[in-house]
PDB file of N, CA and C in Angstrom:
ATOM      1  N   UNK Q   1       9.070 -15.930 -10.342  1.00  0.00           N
ATOM      2  CA  UNK Q   1       9.821 -16.675  -9.329  1.00  0.00           C
ATOM      3  C   UNK Q   1      10.210 -18.078  -9.806  1.00  0.00           C
ATOM      4  N   UNK Q   2      11.286 -18.586  -9.281  1.00  0.00           N
ATOM      5  CA  UNK Q   2      11.749 -19.932  -9.622  1.00  0.00           C
ATOM      6  C   UNK Q   2      10.741 -20.958  -9.141  1.00  0.00           C
ATOM      7  N   UNK Q   3      10.580 -22.023  -9.917  1.00  0.00           N
ATOM      8  CA  UNK Q   3       9.596 -23.036  -9.539  1.00  0.00           C
ATOM      9  C   UNK Q   3      10.034 -24.419 -10.008  1.00  0.00           C
ATOM     10  N   UNK Q   4       9.338 -25.426  -9.449  1.00  0.00           N
ATOM     11  CA  UNK Q   4       9.612 -26.813  -9.809  1.00  0.00           C
ATOM     12  C   UNK Q   4       8.280 -27.560  -9.798  1.00  0.00           C
ATOM     13  N   UNK Q   5       8.049 -28.390 -10.829  1.00  0.00           N
ATOM     14  CA  UNK Q   5       6.860 -29.238 -10.904  1.00  0.00           C
ATOM     15  C   UNK Q   5       7.332 -30.676 -10.976  1.00  0.00           C
ATOM     16  N   UNK Q   6       6.842 -31.509 -10.055  1.00  0.00           N
ATOM     17  CA  UNK Q   6       7.210 -32.928 -10.042  1.00  0.00           C
ATOM     18  C   UNK Q   6       5.953 -33.741  -9.757  1.00  0.00           C
ATOM     19  N   UNK Q   7       6.070 -35.062  -9.842  1.00  0.00           N
ATOM     20  CA  UNK Q   7       4.919 -35.918  -9.584  1.00  0.00           C
ATOM     21  C   UNK Q   7       5.359 -37.281  -9.108  1.00  0.00           C
ATOM     22  N   UNK Q   8       4.432 -37.950  -8.427  1.00  0.00           N
ATOM     23  CA  UNK Q   8       4.584 -39.367  -8.134  1.00  0.00           C
ATOM     24  C   UNK Q   8       3.292 -40.025  -8.601  1.00  0.00           C
ATOM     25  N   UNK Q   9       3.014 -41.241  -8.205  1.00  0.00           N
ATOM     26  CA  UNK Q   9       1.850 -41.943  -8.747  1.00  0.00           C
ATOM     27  C   UNK Q   9       0.524 -41.348  -8.285  1.00  0.00           C
ATOM     28  N   UNK Q  10       0.516 -40.597  -7.177  1.00  0.00           N
ATOM     29  CA  UNK Q  10      -0.727 -40.062  -6.628  1.00  0.00           C
ATOM     30  C   UNK Q  10      -0.894 -38.551  -6.728  1.00  0.00           C
ATOM     31  N   UNK Q  11       0.206 -37.809  -6.781  1.00  0.00           N
ATOM     32  CA  UNK Q  11       0.135 -36.340  -6.694  1.00  0.00           C
ATOM     33  C   UNK Q  11       1.097 -35.644  -7.642  1.00  0.00           C
ATOM     34  N   UNK Q  12       0.755 -34.362  -7.927  1.00  0.00           N
ATOM     35  CA  UNK Q  12       1.691 -33.412  -8.517  1.00  0.00           C
ATOM     36  C   UNK Q  12       2.167 -32.534  -7.370  1.00  0.00           C
ATOM     37  N   UNK Q  13       3.403 -32.057  -7.457  1.00  0.00           N
ATOM     38  CA  UNK Q  13       3.970 -31.177  -6.437  1.00  0.00           C
ATOM     39  C   UNK Q  13       4.537 -29.955  -7.138  1.00  0.00           C
ATOM     40  N   UNK Q  14       4.104 -28.783  -6.688  1.00  0.00           N
ATOM     41  CA  UNK Q  14       4.606 -27.520  -7.227  1.00  0.00           C
ATOM     42  C   UNK Q  14       5.316 -26.801  -6.090  1.00  0.00           C
ATOM     43  N   UNK Q  15       6.560 -26.406  -6.336  1.00  0.00           N
ATOM     44  CA  UNK Q  15       7.333 -25.637  -5.361  1.00  0.00           C
ATOM     45  C   UNK Q  15       7.735 -24.331  -6.017  1.00  0.00           C
ATOM     46  N   UNK Q  16       7.476 -23.222  -5.321  1.00  0.00           N
ATOM     47  CA  UNK Q  16       7.793 -21.907  -5.862  1.00  0.00           C
ATOM     48  C   UNK Q  16       8.568 -21.123  -4.809  1.00  0.00           C
ATOM     49  N   UNK Q  17       9.698 -20.557  -5.193  1.00  0.00           N
ATOM     50  CA  UNK Q  17      10.499 -19.730  -4.294  1.00  0.00           C
ATOM     51  C   UNK Q  17       9.883 -18.335  -4.214  1.00  0.00           C
ATOM     52  N   UNK Q  18       9.438 -17.946  -3.020  1.00  0.00           N
ATOM     53  CA  UNK Q  18       8.803 -16.642  -2.814  1.00  0.00           C
ATOM     54  C   UNK Q  18       9.336 -15.949  -1.560  1.00  0.00           C
ATOM     55  N   UNK Q  19      10.652 -15.812  -1.433  1.00  0.00           N
ATOM     56  CA  UNK Q  19      11.179 -15.181  -0.227  1.00  0.00           C
ATOM     57  C   UNK Q  19      10.732 -13.725  -0.128  1.00  0.00           C
ATOM     58  N   UNK Q  20      10.430 -13.312   1.097  1.00  0.00           N
ATOM     59  CA  UNK Q  20      10.052 -11.923   1.327  1.00  0.00           C
ATOM     60  C   UNK Q  20       8.589 -11.618   1.063  1.00  0.00           C
ATOM     61  N   UNK Q  21       7.793 -12.627   0.738  1.00  0.00           N
ATOM     62  CA  UNK Q  21       6.370 -12.426   0.483  1.00  0.00           C
ATOM     63  C   UNK Q  21       5.590 -13.103   1.606  1.00  0.00           C
ATOM     64  N   UNK Q  22       4.611 -12.393   2.145  1.00  0.00           N
ATOM     65  CA  UNK Q  22       3.778 -12.961   3.202  1.00  0.00           C
ATOM     66  C   UNK Q  22       2.749 -13.894   2.578  1.00  0.00           C
ATOM     67  N   UNK Q  23       2.395 -14.960   3.286  1.00  0.00           N
ATOM     68  CA  UNK Q  23       1.450 -15.931   2.735  1.00  0.00           C
ATOM     69  C   UNK Q  23       0.095 -15.307   2.453  1.00  0.00           C
ATOM     70  N   UNK Q  24      -0.264 -14.254   3.190  1.00  0.00           N
ATOM     71  CA  UNK Q  24      -1.530 -13.570   2.965  1.00  0.00           C
ATOM     72  C   UNK Q  24      -1.547 -12.832   1.620  1.00  0.00           C
ATOM     73  N   UNK Q  25      -0.390 -12.601   1.030  1.00  0.00           N
ATOM     74  CA  UNK Q  25      -0.281 -11.878  -0.237  1.00  0.00           C
ATOM     75  C   UNK Q  25      -0.218 -12.818  -1.442  1.00  0.00           C
ATOM     76  N   UNK Q  26      -0.435 -14.111  -1.212  1.00  0.00           N
ATOM     77  CA  UNK Q  26      -0.371 -15.107  -2.288  1.00  0.00           C
ATOM     78  C   UNK Q  26      -1.772 -15.624  -2.561  1.00  0.00           C
ATOM     79  N   UNK Q  27      -2.129 -15.697  -3.830  1.00  0.00           N
ATOM     80  CA  UNK Q  27      -3.442 -16.203  -4.240  1.00  0.00           C
ATOM     81  C   UNK Q  27      -3.235 -17.432  -5.126  1.00  0.00           C
ATOM     82  N   UNK Q  28      -3.934 -18.522  -4.806  1.00  0.00           N
ATOM     83  CA  UNK Q  28      -3.833 -19.767  -5.572  1.00  0.00           C
ATOM     84  C   UNK Q  28      -5.206 -20.084  -6.136  1.00  0.00           C
ATOM     85  N   UNK Q  29      -5.277 -20.316  -7.449  1.00  0.00           N
ATOM     86  CA  UNK Q  29      -6.529 -20.663  -8.124  1.00  0.00           C
ATOM     87  C   UNK Q  29      -6.315 -21.896  -8.987  1.00  0.00           C
ATOM     88  N   UNK Q  30      -7.402 -22.645  -9.190  1.00  0.00           N
ATOM     89  CA  UNK Q  30      -7.362 -23.816 -10.060  1.00  0.00           C
ATOM     90  C   UNK Q  30      -8.551 -23.734 -11.006  1.00  0.00           C
ATOM     91  N   UNK Q  31      -8.268 -23.942 -12.292  1.00  0.00           N
ATOM     92  CA  UNK Q  31      -9.315 -23.975 -13.302  1.00  0.00           C
ATOM     93  C   UNK Q  31      -8.983 -25.120 -14.249  1.00  0.00           C
ATOM     94  N   UNK Q  32      -9.921 -26.087 -14.340  1.00  0.00           N
ATOM     95  CA  UNK Q  32      -9.661 -27.314 -15.112  1.00  0.00           C
ATOM     96  C   UNK Q  32      -8.390 -27.951 -14.560  1.00  0.00           C
ATOM     97  N   UNK Q  33      -7.361 -28.114 -15.408  1.00  0.00           N
ATOM     98  CA  UNK Q  33      -6.099 -28.673 -14.909  1.00  0.00           C
ATOM     99  C   UNK Q  33      -4.974 -27.627 -14.937  1.00  0.00           C
ATOM    100  N   UNK Q  34      -5.358 -26.358 -14.771  1.00  0.00           N
ATOM    101  CA  UNK Q  34      -4.384 -25.272 -14.699  1.00  0.00           C
ATOM    102  C   UNK Q  34      -4.339 -24.721 -13.278  1.00  0.00           C
ATOM    103  N   UNK Q  35      -3.138 -24.668 -12.719  1.00  0.00           N
ATOM    104  CA  UNK Q  35      -2.907 -24.117 -11.392  1.00  0.00           C
ATOM    105  C   UNK Q  35      -2.280 -22.739 -11.584  1.00  0.00           C
ATOM    106  N   UNK Q  36      -2.867 -21.718 -10.964  1.00  0.00           N
ATOM    107  CA  UNK Q  36      -2.391 -20.345 -11.111  1.00  0.00           C
ATOM    108  C   UNK Q  36      -2.014 -19.800  -9.743  1.00  0.00           C
ATOM    109  N   UNK Q  37      -0.805 -19.210  -9.657  1.00  0.00           N
ATOM    110  CA  UNK Q  37      -0.323 -18.606  -8.423  1.00  0.00           C
ATOM    111  C   UNK Q  37      -0.011 -17.143  -8.721  1.00  0.00           C
ATOM    112  N   UNK Q  38      -0.601 -16.250  -7.910  1.00  0.00           N
ATOM    113  CA  UNK Q  38      -0.405 -14.816  -8.097  1.00  0.00           C
ATOM    114  C   UNK Q  38       0.034 -14.184  -6.789  1.00  0.00           C
ATOM    115  N   UNK Q  39       0.750 -13.079  -6.900  1.00  0.00           N
ATOM    116  CA  UNK Q  39       1.164 -12.361  -5.706  1.00  0.00           C
ATOM    117  C   UNK Q  39       1.887 -11.094  -6.073  1.00  0.00           C
ATOM    118  N   UNK Q  40       2.431 -10.459  -5.055  1.00  0.00           N
ATOM    119  CA  UNK Q  40       3.172  -9.227  -5.279  1.00  0.00           C
ATOM    120  C   UNK Q  40       4.319  -9.136  -4.287  1.00  0.00           C
ATOM    121  N   UNK Q  41       5.478  -8.815  -4.802  1.00  0.00           N
ATOM    122  CA  UNK Q  41       6.639  -8.549  -3.937  1.00  0.00           C
ATOM    123  C   UNK Q  41       6.836  -7.041  -3.937  1.00  0.00           C
ATOM    124  N   UNK Q  42       6.645  -6.446  -2.766  1.00  0.00           N
ATOM    125  CA  UNK Q  42       6.747  -4.997  -2.653  1.00  0.00           C
ATOM    126  C   UNK Q  42       8.191  -4.602  -2.397  1.00  0.00           C
ATOM    127  N   UNK Q  43       8.587  -3.500  -3.013  1.00  0.00           N
ATOM    128  CA  UNK Q  43       9.944  -3.003  -2.840  1.00  0.00           C
ATOM    129  C   UNK Q  43      10.059  -2.322  -1.490  1.00  0.00           C
ATOM    130  N   UNK Q  44      11.087  -2.691  -0.762  1.00  0.00           N
ATOM    131  CA  UNK Q  44      11.322  -2.085   0.544  1.00  0.00           C
ATOM    132  C   UNK Q  44      12.042  -0.753   0.340  1.00  0.00           C
ATOM    133  N   UNK Q  45      11.704   0.213   1.162  1.00  0.00           N
ATOM    134  CA  UNK Q  45      12.343   1.529   1.071  1.00  0.00           C
ATOM    135  C   UNK Q  45      13.796   1.424   1.533  1.00  0.00           C
ATOM    136  N   UNK Q  46      14.663   2.020   0.785  1.00  0.00           N
ATOM    137  CA  UNK Q  46      16.093   2.009   1.088  1.00  0.00           C
ATOM    138  C   UNK Q  46      16.561   3.418   1.461  1.00  0.00           C
ATOM    139  N   UNK Q  47      17.796   3.520   1.829  1.00  0.00           N
ATOM    140  CA  UNK Q  47      18.400   4.808   2.146  1.00  0.00           C
ATOM    141  C   UNK Q  47      18.369   5.686   0.900  1.00  0.00           C
ATOM    142  N   UNK Q  48      17.876   6.912   1.042  1.00  0.00           N
ATOM    143  CA  UNK Q  48      17.711   7.828  -0.089  1.00  0.00           C
ATOM    144  C   UNK Q  48      19.032   8.109  -0.810  1.00  0.00           C
ATOM    145  N   UNK Q  49      20.113   8.261  -0.065  1.00  0.00           N
ATOM    146  CA  UNK Q  49      21.389   8.641  -0.667  1.00  0.00           C
ATOM    147  C   UNK Q  49      22.123   7.458  -1.297  1.00  0.00           C
ATOM    148  N   UNK Q  50      21.653   6.246  -1.058  1.00  0.00           N
ATOM    149  CA  UNK Q  50      22.365   5.067  -1.549  1.00  0.00           C
ATOM    150  C   UNK Q  50      22.246   4.979  -3.075  1.00  0.00           C
ATOM    151  N   UNK Q  51      23.351   4.767  -3.732  1.00  0.00           N
ATOM    152  CA  UNK Q  51      23.383   4.632  -5.190  1.00  0.00           C
ATOM    153  C   UNK Q  51      23.360   3.137  -5.533  1.00  0.00           C
ATOM    154  N   UNK Q  52      22.387   2.728  -6.289  1.00  0.00           N
ATOM    155  CA  UNK Q  52      22.247   1.311  -6.656  1.00  0.00           C
ATOM    156  C   UNK Q  52      22.955   1.065  -7.991  1.00  0.00           C
ATOM    157  N   UNK Q  53      23.807   0.031  -8.033  1.00  0.00           N
ATOM    158  CA  UNK Q  53      24.527  -0.298  -9.253  1.00  0.00           C
ATOM    159  C   UNK Q  53      23.792  -1.341 -10.080  1.00  0.00           C
ATOM    160  N   UNK Q  54      23.211  -2.320  -9.428  1.00  0.00           N
ATOM    161  CA  UNK Q  54      22.388  -3.312 -10.120  1.00  0.00           C
ATOM    162  C   UNK Q  54      21.525  -4.023  -9.095  1.00  0.00           C
ATOM    163  N   UNK Q  55      20.497  -4.722  -9.582  1.00  0.00           N
ATOM    164  CA  UNK Q  55      19.622  -5.465  -8.696  1.00  0.00           C
ATOM    165  C   UNK Q  55      19.125  -6.708  -9.419  1.00  0.00           C
ATOM    166  N   UNK Q  56      19.178  -7.848  -8.753  1.00  0.00           N
ATOM    167  CA  UNK Q  56      18.635  -9.088  -9.290  1.00  0.00           C
ATOM    168  C   UNK Q  56      17.358  -9.464  -8.548  1.00  0.00           C
ATOM    169  N   UNK Q  57      16.840  -8.541  -7.758  1.00  0.00           N
ATOM    170  CA  UNK Q  57      15.645  -8.777  -6.968  1.00  0.00           C
ATOM    171  C   UNK Q  57      14.435  -8.277  -7.753  1.00  0.00           C
ATOM    172  N   UNK Q  58      13.469  -9.159  -7.950  1.00  0.00           N
ATOM    173  CA  UNK Q  58      12.244  -8.820  -8.666  1.00  0.00           C
ATOM    174  C   UNK Q  58      11.249  -8.167  -7.714  1.00  0.00           C
ATOM    175  N   UNK Q  59      10.659  -7.064  -8.146  1.00  0.00           N
ATOM    176  CA  UNK Q  59       9.606  -6.395  -7.383  1.00  0.00           C
ATOM    177  C   UNK Q  59       8.406  -6.220  -8.299  1.00  0.00           C
ATOM    178  N   UNK Q  60       7.234  -6.295  -7.723  1.00  0.00           N
ATOM    179  CA  UNK Q  60       6.018  -6.100  -8.491  1.00  0.00           C
ATOM    180  C   UNK Q  60       5.146  -7.342  -8.444  1.00  0.00           C
ATOM    181  N   UNK Q  61       4.095  -7.319  -9.258  1.00  0.00           N
ATOM    182  CA  UNK Q  61       3.160  -8.438  -9.278  1.00  0.00           C
ATOM    183  C   UNK Q  61       3.688  -9.552 -10.173  1.00  0.00           C
ATOM    184  N   UNK Q  62       3.245 -10.762  -9.886  1.00  0.00           N
ATOM    185  CA  UNK Q  62       3.630 -11.909 -10.698  1.00  0.00           C
ATOM    186  C   UNK Q  62       2.459 -12.875 -10.799  1.00  0.00           C
ATOM    187  N   UNK Q  63       2.458 -13.635 -11.878  1.00  0.00           N
ATOM    188  CA  UNK Q  63       1.509 -14.727 -12.077  1.00  0.00           C
ATOM    189  C   UNK Q  63       2.270 -15.878 -12.697  1.00  0.00           C
ATOM    190  N   UNK Q  64       2.141 -17.053 -12.110  1.00  0.00           N
ATOM    191  CA  UNK Q  64       2.721 -18.276 -12.680  1.00  0.00           C
ATOM    192  C   UNK Q  64       1.590 -19.251 -12.903  1.00  0.00           C
ATOM    193  N   UNK Q  65       1.551 -19.854 -14.088  1.00  0.00           N
ATOM    194  CA  UNK Q  65       0.542 -20.861 -14.389  1.00  0.00           C
ATOM    195  C   UNK Q  65       1.229 -22.174 -14.705  1.00  0.00           C
ATOM    196  N   UNK Q  66       0.648 -23.248 -14.199  1.00  0.00           N
ATOM    197  CA  UNK Q  66       1.169 -24.586 -14.405  1.00  0.00           C
ATOM    198  C   UNK Q  66       0.064 -25.422 -15.037  1.00  0.00           C
ATOM    199  N   UNK Q  67       0.284 -25.885 -16.245  1.00  0.00           N
ATOM    200  CA  UNK Q  67      -0.663 -26.762 -16.916  1.00  0.00           C
ATOM    201  C   UNK Q  67      -0.306 -28.185 -16.511  1.00  0.00           C
ATOM    202  N   UNK Q  68      -1.165 -28.791 -15.703  1.00  0.00           N
ATOM    203  CA  UNK Q  68      -0.893 -30.136 -15.204  1.00  0.00           C
ATOM    204  C   UNK Q  68      -1.300 -31.156 -16.263  1.00  0.00           C
ATOM    205  N   UNK Q  69      -0.499 -32.203 -16.465  1.00  0.00           N
ATOM    206  CA  UNK Q  69      -0.684 -33.134 -17.574  1.00  0.00           C
ATOM    207  C   UNK Q  69      -1.967 -33.963 -17.575  1.00  0.00           C
ATOM    208  N   UNK Q  70      -2.640 -34.095 -16.439  1.00  0.00           N
ATOM    209  CA  UNK Q  70      -3.824 -34.962 -16.380  1.00  0.00           C
ATOM    210  C   UNK Q  70      -4.852 -34.364 -15.431  1.00  0.00           C
ATOM    211  N   UNK Q  71      -6.008 -35.016 -15.345  1.00  0.00           N
ATOM    212  CA  UNK Q  71      -7.088 -34.556 -14.475  1.00  0.00           C
ATOM    213  C   UNK Q  71      -6.652 -34.568 -13.010  1.00  0.00           C
ATOM    214  N   UNK Q  72      -7.213 -33.634 -12.238  1.00  0.00           N
ATOM    215  CA  UNK Q  72      -6.837 -33.500 -10.827  1.00  0.00           C
ATOM    216  C   UNK Q  72      -8.087 -33.481  -9.946  1.00  0.00           C
ATOM    217  N   UNK Q  73      -7.871 -33.708  -8.657  1.00  0.00           N
ATOM    218  CA  UNK Q  73      -8.929 -33.625  -7.654  1.00  0.00           C
ATOM    219  C   UNK Q  73      -8.810 -32.256  -6.981  1.00  0.00           C
ATOM    220  N   UNK Q  74      -9.587 -31.288  -7.433  1.00  0.00           N
ATOM    221  CA  UNK Q  74      -9.475 -29.918  -6.936  1.00  0.00           C
ATOM    222  C   UNK Q  74      -9.717 -29.814  -5.431  1.00  0.00           C
ATOM    223  N   UNK Q  75     -10.659 -30.597  -4.915  1.00  0.00           N
ATOM    224  CA  UNK Q  75     -11.013 -30.496  -3.506  1.00  0.00           C
ATOM    225  C   UNK Q  75      -9.892 -30.944  -2.573  1.00  0.00           C
ATOM    226  N   UNK Q  76      -8.956 -31.734  -3.065  1.00  0.00           N
ATOM    227  CA  UNK Q  76      -7.891 -32.260  -2.219  1.00  0.00           C
ATOM    228  C   UNK Q  76      -6.596 -31.476  -2.251  1.00  0.00           C
ATOM    229  N   UNK Q  77      -6.568 -30.347  -2.956  1.00  0.00           N
ATOM    230  CA  UNK Q  77      -5.343 -29.556  -3.069  1.00  0.00           C
ATOM    231  C   UNK Q  77      -4.982 -28.946  -1.719  1.00  0.00           C
ATOM    232  N   UNK Q  78      -3.693 -29.043  -1.384  1.00  0.00           N
ATOM    233  CA  UNK Q  78      -3.190 -28.482  -0.125  1.00  0.00           C
ATOM    234  C   UNK Q  78      -1.981 -27.603  -0.429  1.00  0.00           C
ATOM    235  N   UNK Q  79      -1.835 -26.532   0.351  1.00  0.00           N
ATOM    236  CA  UNK Q  79      -0.685 -25.638   0.185  1.00  0.00           C
ATOM    237  C   UNK Q  79      -0.103 -25.313   1.548  1.00  0.00           C
ATOM    238  N   UNK Q  80       1.218 -25.219   1.586  1.00  0.00           N
ATOM    239  CA  UNK Q  80       1.892 -24.781   2.806  1.00  0.00           C
ATOM    240  C   UNK Q  80       3.039 -23.854   2.405  1.00  0.00           C
ATOM    241  N   UNK Q  81       3.425 -22.999   3.320  1.00  0.00           N
ATOM    242  CA  UNK Q  81       4.444 -21.986   3.051  1.00  0.00           C
ATOM    243  C   UNK Q  81       5.476 -22.052   4.154  1.00  0.00           C
ATOM    244  N   UNK Q  82       6.687 -22.468   3.791  1.00  0.00           N
ATOM    245  CA  UNK Q  82       7.755 -22.653   4.770  1.00  0.00           C
ATOM    246  C   UNK Q  82       9.025 -21.977   4.297  1.00  0.00           C
ATOM    247  N   UNK Q  83       9.540 -21.057   5.118  1.00  0.00           N
ATOM    248  CA  UNK Q  83      10.828 -20.416   4.870  1.00  0.00           C
ATOM    249  C   UNK Q  83      10.938 -19.853   3.456  1.00  0.00           C
ATOM    250  N   UNK Q  84       9.862 -19.191   2.998  1.00  0.00           N
ATOM    251  CA  UNK Q  84       9.899 -18.547   1.684  1.00  0.00           C
ATOM    252  C   UNK Q  84       9.624 -19.464   0.509  1.00  0.00           C
ATOM    253  N   UNK Q  85       9.235 -20.704   0.772  1.00  0.00           N
ATOM    254  CA  UNK Q  85       8.935 -21.647  -0.307  1.00  0.00           C
ATOM    255  C   UNK Q  85       7.474 -22.075  -0.194  1.00  0.00           C
ATOM    256  N   UNK Q  86       6.717 -21.869  -1.271  1.00  0.00           N
ATOM    257  CA  UNK Q  86       5.326 -22.303  -1.340  1.00  0.00           C
ATOM    258  C   UNK Q  86       5.315 -23.709  -1.925  1.00  0.00           C
ATOM    259  N   UNK Q  87       4.688 -24.648  -1.212  1.00  0.00           N
ATOM    260  CA  UNK Q  87       4.623 -26.043  -1.659  1.00  0.00           C
ATOM    261  C   UNK Q  87       3.148 -26.401  -1.815  1.00  0.00           C
ATOM    262  N   UNK Q  88       2.750 -26.764  -3.032  1.00  0.00           N
ATOM    263  CA  UNK Q  88       1.367 -27.105  -3.330  1.00  0.00           C
ATOM    264  C   UNK Q  88       1.314 -28.572  -3.723  1.00  0.00           C
ATOM    265  N   UNK Q  89       0.447 -29.338  -3.066  1.00  0.00           N
ATOM    266  CA  UNK Q  89       0.241 -30.751  -3.383  1.00  0.00           C
ATOM    267  C   UNK Q  89      -1.112 -30.870  -4.065  1.00  0.00           C
ATOM    268  N   UNK Q  90      -1.091 -31.416  -5.295  1.00  0.00           N
ATOM    269  CA  UNK Q  90      -2.300 -31.540  -6.104  1.00  0.00           C
ATOM    270  C   UNK Q  90      -2.553 -33.022  -6.373  1.00  0.00           C
ATOM    271  N   UNK Q  91      -3.606 -33.588  -5.783  1.00  0.00           N
ATOM    272  CA  UNK Q  91      -3.893 -35.007  -6.014  1.00  0.00           C
ATOM    273  C   UNK Q  91      -4.367 -35.260  -7.449  1.00  0.00           C
ATOM    274  N   UNK Q  92      -3.897 -36.347  -8.013  1.00  0.00           N
ATOM    275  CA  UNK Q  92      -4.353 -36.759  -9.342  1.00  0.00           C
ATOM    276  C   UNK Q  92      -5.750 -37.355  -9.223  1.00  0.00           C
ATOM    277  N   UNK Q  93      -6.532 -37.168 -10.250  1.00  0.00           N
ATOM    278  CA  UNK Q  93      -7.865 -37.759 -10.289  1.00  0.00           C
ATOM    279  C   UNK Q  93      -7.741 -39.265 -10.471  1.00  0.00           C
ATOM    280  N   UNK Q  94      -8.681 -39.996  -9.900  1.00  0.00           N
ATOM    281  CA  UNK Q  94      -8.662 -41.448 -10.092  1.00  0.00           C
ATOM    282  C   UNK Q  94      -8.806 -41.789 -11.572  1.00  0.00           C
ATOM    283  N   UNK Q  95      -9.391 -40.893 -12.357  1.00  0.00           N
ATOM    284  CA  UNK Q  95      -9.532 -41.102 -13.801  1.00  0.00           C
ATOM    285  C   UNK Q  95      -8.178 -41.088 -14.512  1.00  0.00           C
ATOM    286  N   UNK Q  96      -7.219 -40.347 -13.950  1.00  0.00           N
ATOM    287  CA  UNK Q  96      -5.929 -40.219 -14.617  1.00  0.00           C
ATOM    288  C   UNK Q  96      -4.887 -41.225 -14.124  1.00  0.00           C
ATOM    289  N   UNK Q  97      -5.199 -41.959 -13.059  1.00  0.00           N
ATOM    290  CA  UNK Q  97      -4.245 -42.940 -12.530  1.00  0.00           C
ATOM    291  C   UNK Q  97      -4.263 -44.204 -13.378  1.00  0.00           C
ATOM    292  N   UNK Q  98      -3.140 -44.833 -13.434  1.00  0.00           N
ATOM    293  CA  UNK Q  98      -3.031 -46.071 -14.207  1.00  0.00           C
ATOM    294  C   UNK Q  98      -3.868 -47.169 -13.563  1.00  0.00           C
ATOM    295  N   UNK Q  99      -4.420 -47.999 -14.386  1.00  0.00           N
ATOM    296  CA  UNK Q  99      -5.235 -49.120 -13.910  1.00  0.00           C
ATOM    297  C   UNK Q  99      -4.775 -50.371 -14.652  1.00  0.00           C
ATOM    298  N   UNK Q 100      -4.429 -51.371 -13.924  1.00  0.00           N
ATOM    299  CA  UNK Q 100      -3.960 -52.603 -14.548  1.00  0.00           C
ATOM    300  C   UNK Q 100      -5.154 -53.493 -14.886  1.00  0.00           C
ATOM    301  N   UNK Q 101      -5.133 -54.051 -16.090  1.00  0.00           N
ATOM    302  CA  UNK Q 101      -6.181 -54.949 -16.536  1.00  0.00           C
ATOM    303  C   UNK Q 101      -5.613 -56.366 -16.545  1.00  0.00           C
ATOM    304  N   UNK Q 102      -6.303 -57.262 -15.868  1.00  0.00           N
ATOM    305  CA  UNK Q 102      -5.840 -58.649 -15.796  1.00  0.00           C
ATOM    306  C   UNK Q 102      -6.528 -59.477 -16.880  1.00  0.00           C
ATOM    307  N   UNK Q 103      -5.795 -60.397 -17.462  1.00  0.00           N
ATOM    308  CA  UNK Q 103      -6.314 -61.276 -18.503  1.00  0.00           C
ATOM    309  C   UNK Q 103      -6.954 -62.487 -17.853  1.00  0.00           C
ATOM    310  N   UNK Q 104      -8.163 -62.801 -18.256  1.00  0.00           N
ATOM    311  CA  UNK Q 104      -8.867 -63.962 -17.696  1.00  0.00           C
ATOM    312  C   UNK Q 104      -8.476 -65.233 -18.413  1.00  0.00           C
TER     313      UNK Q 104
END
């Protein structure tokens, strides 16, 4: 599925297009700084006599992995699913945030 990874100073944001998939059929896992999204898009039954010329619709299982550039706070990860788009917010670890050092 199509996806986008972006960030601001506090979070990473992952957006994945998953139209036609129920949220109960999506599994999200985190290991170290790797975010893994798995699921399955089931093929809907069509008219038996219909002749298909081509299809750009993906059916079957999928796994997408995102290697995040820095340490993350696993406990603060949030996910929401709106209109076929899965949006995952991953907070950056305080260890990975920039820290300004002042000269005395």
